[in-house]
Amino acid sequence: MAKVVILSGAGISAESGINTFRESGGLWEEYSIQEVCQVGCLESNRTKTLEFYDKRRMELQDKEPNIAHKILAKLKKKFPNDIVIITQNVDNLFEKAGLNHNIDVIHLHGFLPNVECEDCGYTYEIGYNKLDNSNNICPKCSSKKIRPHIVMFGEMAPMYQKLEEELYDCELFVVIGTSGNVIGVNTIANFVDKSILNNLEPSDAIEEELFDIVLYQKASIAIDTIASEIENFLN
Ligand code: APR
Ligand code: ZN
């Protein structure tokens, strides 16, 4: 089982030009969570919700992985059984860096290039296209009720079970680019042998003193320290 668990958030994709959520100018300043990312919004506010995810999905097309994604992808290939890469992000930058979707990288909150049948749950890829309900029919049950494959606030997040399993015998916990407002990283840092925190700045939701190494700098800079810490730990 994995000994190194790397949990990333929006911050790891910031330098690839993808907005974070809670920083100034972040997505939750432009859109309200209640309108586009809350359980029930597909019923109460479907058009605006689909537009929100269409816009983010289409914007993915020209985004490239940065050095942080690439170095973590290389490490994962070098230590496939000892490193687990888990992300809260719904972008495909780890996949573009060469990792296999849902095999090498686990997405806790869904995946923008995929959509999901609301009748049978079947998930399939539409790439960077708009989810235009008129021509999106479930390949499995022919339903026309298709939604973004995104976990919204208040909905079940089935991959959290996987996170829990991987944390069971985690010995080195690495946090990159998350404010800790959704996944409680303090609890995890408290019980693992060693932990590394990399964010741009302190977060009210994270107790930095629980972490052995704290790097308040861009992930593209911190990644060298993080990578050598992981290599030393595994060698
Ligand atoms: N390098 C490292 N960290 C960065 C960088 C960077 N270049 N840029 C920003 N950060 C850090 C910020 O310091 C902040 O702590 O990334 C974090 C971004 O925090 P949030 O915007 O809250 O994003 P995240 O923690 O991923 O949100 C978690 O909330 O809205 C939901 O489902 C959504 O997955 C998301 C979840
Ligand atoms: Zn279906």
Short mmCIF file of C-alpha atoms and ligand atoms in Angstrom, two decimals:
data_model
loop_
_atom_site.label_atom_id
_atom_site.label_comp_id
_atom_site.label_asym_id
_atom_site.label_seq_id
_atom_site.Cartn_x
_atom_site.Cartn_y
_atom_site.Cartn_z
CA MET A 1 0.00 0.00 0.00
CA ALA A 2 1.03 3.61 -0.53
CA LYS A 3 3.42 5.22 1.86
CA VAL A 4 3.33 8.74 0.35
CA VAL A 5 0.00 10.45 -0.18
CA ILE A 6 0.06 13.70 -2.13
CA LEU A 7 -3.12 15.77 -1.86
CA SER A 8 -3.42 18.74 -4.20
CA GLY A 9 -5.90 21.55 -4.66
CA ALA A 10 -6.50 24.43 -7.03
CA GLY A 11 -3.14 26.01 -6.14
CA ILE A 12 -1.18 23.37 -8.05
CA SER A 13 -2.97 24.38 -11.26
CA ALA A 14 -2.86 28.14 -10.63
CA GLU A 15 0.42 28.58 -12.54
CA SER A 16 -1.15 26.78 -15.49
CA GLY A 17 -3.70 29.56 -15.68
CA ILE A 18 -6.61 27.84 -13.94
CA ASN A 19 -8.42 29.94 -11.32
CA THR A 20 -8.39 28.95 -7.68
CA PHE A 21 -11.60 29.30 -5.67
CA ARG A 22 -11.09 31.34 -2.54
CA GLU A 23 -8.26 33.69 -3.34
CA SER A 24 -9.00 37.21 -4.53
CA GLY A 25 -10.31 36.95 -8.07
CA GLY A 26 -11.13 33.30 -7.45
CA LEU A 27 -14.10 31.45 -8.89
CA TRP A 28 -16.23 31.82 -5.79
CA GLU A 29 -15.92 35.60 -6.10
CA GLU A 30 -17.32 35.48 -9.64
CA TYR A 31 -19.97 32.82 -9.07
CA SER A 32 -21.93 31.84 -5.97
CA ILE A 33 -21.47 28.27 -4.77
CA GLN A 34 -25.22 28.12 -4.07
CA GLU A 35 -25.98 28.91 -7.72
CA VAL A 36 -23.62 26.50 -9.51
CA CYS A 37 -22.03 24.07 -7.07
CA GLN A 38 -24.65 23.15 -4.49
CA VAL A 39 -26.79 20.03 -4.45
CA GLY A 40 -30.06 20.84 -6.24
CA CYS A 41 -28.65 23.61 -8.46
CA LEU A 42 -29.12 21.40 -11.56
CA GLU A 43 -32.83 21.41 -10.81
CA SER A 44 -33.21 25.00 -9.68
CA ASN A 45 -30.64 26.67 -11.93
CA ARG A 46 -29.75 24.20 -14.68
CA THR A 47 -28.90 26.56 -17.52
CA LYS A 48 -26.48 28.71 -15.51
CA THR A 49 -24.94 25.63 -13.88
CA LEU A 50 -24.32 23.89 -17.21
CA GLU A 51 -22.91 27.14 -18.64
CA PHE A 52 -20.51 27.43 -15.67
CA TYR A 53 -19.07 23.96 -16.25
CA ASP A 54 -19.13 24.29 -20.06
CA LYS A 55 -17.03 27.46 -19.73
CA ARG A 56 -14.50 25.77 -17.40
CA ARG A 57 -14.39 22.62 -19.57
CA MET A 58 -13.75 24.57 -22.79
CA GLU A 59 -11.09 26.70 -21.04
CA LEU A 60 -9.17 23.50 -20.24
CA GLN A 61 -8.33 22.93 -23.88
CA ASP A 62 -5.33 25.28 -23.99
CA LYS A 63 -4.11 24.72 -20.42
CA GLU A 64 -0.83 22.88 -19.95
CA PRO A 65 0.56 21.07 -16.92
CA ASN A 66 3.24 23.05 -15.08
CA ILE A 67 6.49 21.79 -13.57
CA ALA A 68 4.73 20.67 -10.39
CA HIS A 69 2.37 18.33 -12.28
CA LYS A 70 5.27 17.06 -14.40
CA ILE A 71 7.62 16.31 -11.50
CA LEU A 72 4.87 14.57 -9.53
CA ALA A 73 3.97 12.54 -12.63
CA LYS A 74 7.62 11.49 -12.99
CA LEU A 75 7.81 10.52 -9.31
CA LYS A 76 4.61 8.50 -9.61
CA LYS A 77 6.07 6.57 -12.55
CA LYS A 78 9.30 5.96 -10.62
CA PHE A 79 7.51 4.79 -7.44
CA PRO A 80 4.13 3.55 -8.75
CA ASN A 81 3.26 1.51 -5.66
CA ASP A 82 4.58 3.87 -3.01
CA ILE A 83 3.04 7.16 -4.11
CA VAL A 84 -0.67 8.01 -4.43
CA ILE A 85 -1.65 11.22 -6.15
CA ILE A 86 -5.03 12.50 -5.01
CA THR A 87 -6.44 15.79 -6.21
CA GLN A 88 -9.46 17.92 -5.43
CA ASN A 89 -9.07 19.43 -8.89
CA VAL A 90 -11.37 18.58 -11.77
CA ASP A 91 -8.88 19.62 -14.44
CA ASN A 92 -6.93 17.11 -16.54
CA LEU A 93 -3.41 18.50 -16.05
CA PHE A 94 -2.05 15.40 -14.32
CA GLU A 95 -3.42 13.35 -17.24
CA LYS A 96 -1.79 15.79 -19.69
CA ALA A 97 1.44 15.28 -17.72
CA GLY A 98 1.21 11.57 -18.57
CA LEU A 99 -0.72 9.97 -15.71
CA ASN A 100 -3.63 7.58 -16.30
CA HIS A 101 -6.98 8.97 -15.22
CA ASN A 102 -8.35 7.35 -12.07
CA ILE A 103 -5.46 4.85 -12.03
CA ASP A 104 -2.45 7.05 -11.31
CA VAL A 105 -4.40 10.10 -10.18
CA ILE A 106 -7.57 10.08 -8.10
CA HIS A 107 -10.04 12.95 -8.52
CA LEU A 108 -12.09 13.50 -5.35
CA HIS A 109 -14.51 16.09 -6.76
CA GLY A 110 -15.08 14.77 -10.28
CA PHE A 111 -13.52 15.48 -13.67
CA LEU A 112 -14.48 18.31 -16.04
CA PRO A 113 -13.96 16.42 -19.37
CA ASN A 114 -16.46 13.76 -18.22
CA VAL A 115 -20.25 13.86 -17.95
CA GLU A 116 -22.61 11.58 -16.06
CA CYS A 117 -26.05 10.12 -16.79
CA GLU A 118 -28.52 11.21 -14.12
CA ASP A 119 -30.61 8.11 -14.71
CA CYS A 120 -28.06 5.28 -14.65
CA GLY A 121 -24.89 6.99 -13.37
CA TYR A 122 -22.86 6.01 -16.43
CA THR A 123 -19.87 8.36 -16.85
CA TYR A 124 -18.27 9.12 -20.19
CA GLU A 125 -15.93 11.65 -21.75
CA ILE A 126 -16.98 14.62 -23.93
CA GLY A 127 -13.53 16.24 -23.94
CA TYR A 128 -13.67 20.06 -24.11
CA ASN A 129 -17.16 20.26 -25.63
CA LYS A 130 -20.24 21.95 -24.30
CA LEU A 131 -22.70 19.63 -22.63
CA ASP A 132 -25.53 20.42 -24.98
CA ASN A 133 -28.37 18.34 -23.63
CA SER A 134 -30.07 18.16 -27.01
CA ASN A 135 -27.40 15.94 -28.51
CA ASN A 136 -26.04 14.22 -25.44
CA ILE A 137 -27.65 10.87 -24.97
CA CYS A 138 -26.42 8.31 -22.46
CA PRO A 139 -24.63 5.55 -24.43
CA LYS A 140 -25.84 3.04 -21.85
CA CYS A 141 -29.52 3.81 -21.23
CA SER A 142 -30.28 6.48 -23.89
CA SER A 143 -31.40 8.96 -21.24
CA LYS A 144 -31.11 12.63 -22.19
CA LYS A 145 -30.58 13.71 -18.58
CA ILE A 146 -26.82 14.22 -18.61
CA ARG A 147 -24.89 16.35 -16.06
CA PRO A 148 -21.29 17.41 -15.46
CA HIS A 149 -19.30 14.71 -13.63
CA ILE A 150 -18.63 17.07 -10.73
CA VAL A 151 -19.28 16.55 -7.01
CA MET A 152 -21.23 19.53 -5.74
CA PHE A 153 -21.45 20.68 -2.13
CA GLY A 154 -23.97 18.53 -0.31
CA GLU A 155 -23.59 15.61 -2.73
CA MET A 156 -21.95 12.27 -2.03
CA ALA A 157 -18.21 12.15 -2.86
CA PRO A 158 -17.59 8.43 -3.42
CA MET A 159 -13.83 8.87 -3.88
CA TYR A 160 -13.43 10.06 -0.28
CA GLN A 161 -13.55 6.39 0.65
CA LYS A 162 -10.48 5.84 -1.53
CA LEU A 163 -8.72 8.78 0.16
CA GLU A 164 -9.44 7.24 3.54
CA GLU A 165 -8.09 3.84 2.43
CA GLU A 166 -4.90 5.36 1.06
CA LEU A 167 -4.35 7.37 4.23
CA TYR A 168 -4.63 4.25 6.36
CA ASP A 169 -0.90 3.44 6.15
CA CYS A 170 0.34 6.78 4.89
CA GLU A 171 3.71 7.73 6.38
CA LEU A 172 4.41 10.91 4.42
CA PHE A 173 1.53 13.31 3.71
CA VAL A 174 2.14 16.09 1.19
CA VAL A 175 -0.33 18.97 0.74
CA ILE A 176 0.06 21.22 -2.29
CA GLY A 177 -2.15 24.18 -3.12
CA THR A 178 -5.24 23.74 -1.01
CA SER A 179 -6.70 26.08 1.62
CA GLY A 180 -7.97 23.07 3.58
CA ASN A 181 -11.53 24.40 3.60
CA VAL A 182 -13.02 21.17 2.28
CA ILE A 183 -10.62 18.34 3.15
CA GLY A 184 -9.54 18.47 6.79
CA VAL A 185 -5.77 18.28 6.35
CA ASN A 186 -5.03 19.07 10.02
CA THR A 187 -6.39 15.74 11.24
CA ILE A 188 -4.31 13.86 8.67
CA ALA A 189 -1.11 15.83 9.43
CA ASN A 190 -1.66 15.05 13.09
CA PHE A 191 -1.51 11.28 12.71
CA VAL A 192 1.09 10.67 9.97
CA ASP A 193 4.82 10.34 10.68
CA LYS A 194 5.83 13.21 8.43
CA SER A 195 3.98 15.97 6.55
CA ILE A 196 4.78 18.75 4.11
CA LEU A 197 2.56 21.81 3.45
CA ASN A 198 2.97 23.96 0.35
CA ASN A 199 0.68 26.95 -0.18
CA LEU A 200 1.22 30.55 -1.18
CA GLU A 201 0.27 31.82 2.24
CA PRO A 202 -1.13 30.62 5.58
CA SER A 203 -4.76 29.47 5.57
CA ASP A 204 -7.22 29.93 8.46
CA ALA A 205 -8.25 26.30 7.95
CA ILE A 206 -4.73 24.86 8.28
CA GLU A 207 -2.65 24.64 11.49
CA GLU A 208 0.82 24.95 10.00
CA GLU A 209 2.49 23.85 13.24
CA LEU A 210 1.12 20.35 12.59
CA PHE A 211 3.34 20.09 9.50
CA ASP A 212 7.04 19.17 9.63
CA ILE A 213 7.93 21.22 6.56
CA VAL A 214 6.01 24.36 5.55
CA LEU A 215 6.73 26.01 2.18
CA TYR A 216 4.87 29.26 1.49
CA GLN A 217 5.90 29.67 -2.09
CA LYS A 218 4.68 28.82 -5.59
CA ALA A 219 4.35 25.10 -6.22
CA SER A 220 6.68 25.47 -9.22
CA ILE A 221 9.42 26.58 -6.79
CA ALA A 222 8.53 24.32 -3.84
CA ILE A 223 8.29 21.19 -5.99
CA ASP A 224 12.06 20.63 -6.01
CA THR A 225 12.19 20.51 -2.20
CA ILE A 226 9.06 18.36 -2.12
CA ALA A 227 10.45 15.93 -4.72
CA SER A 228 13.78 15.49 -2.90
CA GLU A 229 12.00 14.97 0.41
CA ILE A 230 9.85 12.25 -1.22
CA GLU A 231 12.84 10.60 -2.94
CA ASN A 232 14.90 10.60 0.29
CA PHE A 233 11.92 9.18 2.16
CA LEU A 234 11.41 6.34 -0.32
CA ASN A 235 15.03 5.46 -0.98
N1 APR B 1 1.42 27.37 -5.57
C1 APR B 1 1.05 26.80 -4.40
N2 APR B 1 -0.12 27.09 -3.77
C2 APR B 1 -0.92 28.01 -4.37
C3 APR B 1 -0.58 28.66 -5.57
C4 APR B 1 0.65 28.30 -6.18
N3 APR B 1 1.06 28.85 -7.33
N4 APR B 1 -1.59 29.53 -5.88
C5 APR B 1 -2.50 29.42 -4.90
N5 APR B 1 -2.10 28.53 -3.99
C6 APR B 1 -2.80 28.07 -2.78
C7 APR B 1 -3.42 29.18 -1.98
O1 APR B 1 -2.50 29.64 -1.00
C8 APR B 1 -4.63 28.47 -1.34
O2 APR B 1 -4.27 27.94 -0.08
O3 APR B 1 -3.87 27.26 -3.23
C9 APR B 1 -4.94 27.32 -2.28
C10 APR B 1 -6.23 27.47 -3.04
O4 APR B 1 -7.29 27.34 -2.12
P1 APR B 1 -8.78 27.27 -2.68
O5 APR B 1 -8.98 28.34 -3.70
O6 APR B 1 -9.67 27.21 -1.49
O7 APR B 1 -8.88 25.89 -3.49
P2 APR B 1 -9.01 24.43 -2.90
O8 APR B 1 -8.41 24.33 -1.54
O9 APR B 1 -8.51 23.51 -3.93
O10 APR B 1 -10.61 24.23 -2.76
C11 APR B 1 -11.04 22.94 -2.35
O11 APR B 1 -13.35 23.61 -2.65
O12 APR B 1 -14.78 24.79 -3.97
C12 APR B 1 -14.37 23.53 -3.64
O13 APR B 1 -14.51 21.62 -5.00
C13 APR B 1 -13.82 22.83 -4.85
O14 APR B 1 -11.96 21.30 -4.95
C14 APR B 1 -12.36 22.59 -4.48
C15 APR B 1 -12.37 22.63 -2.97
ZN ZN B 2 -27.76 6.29 -18.55
#
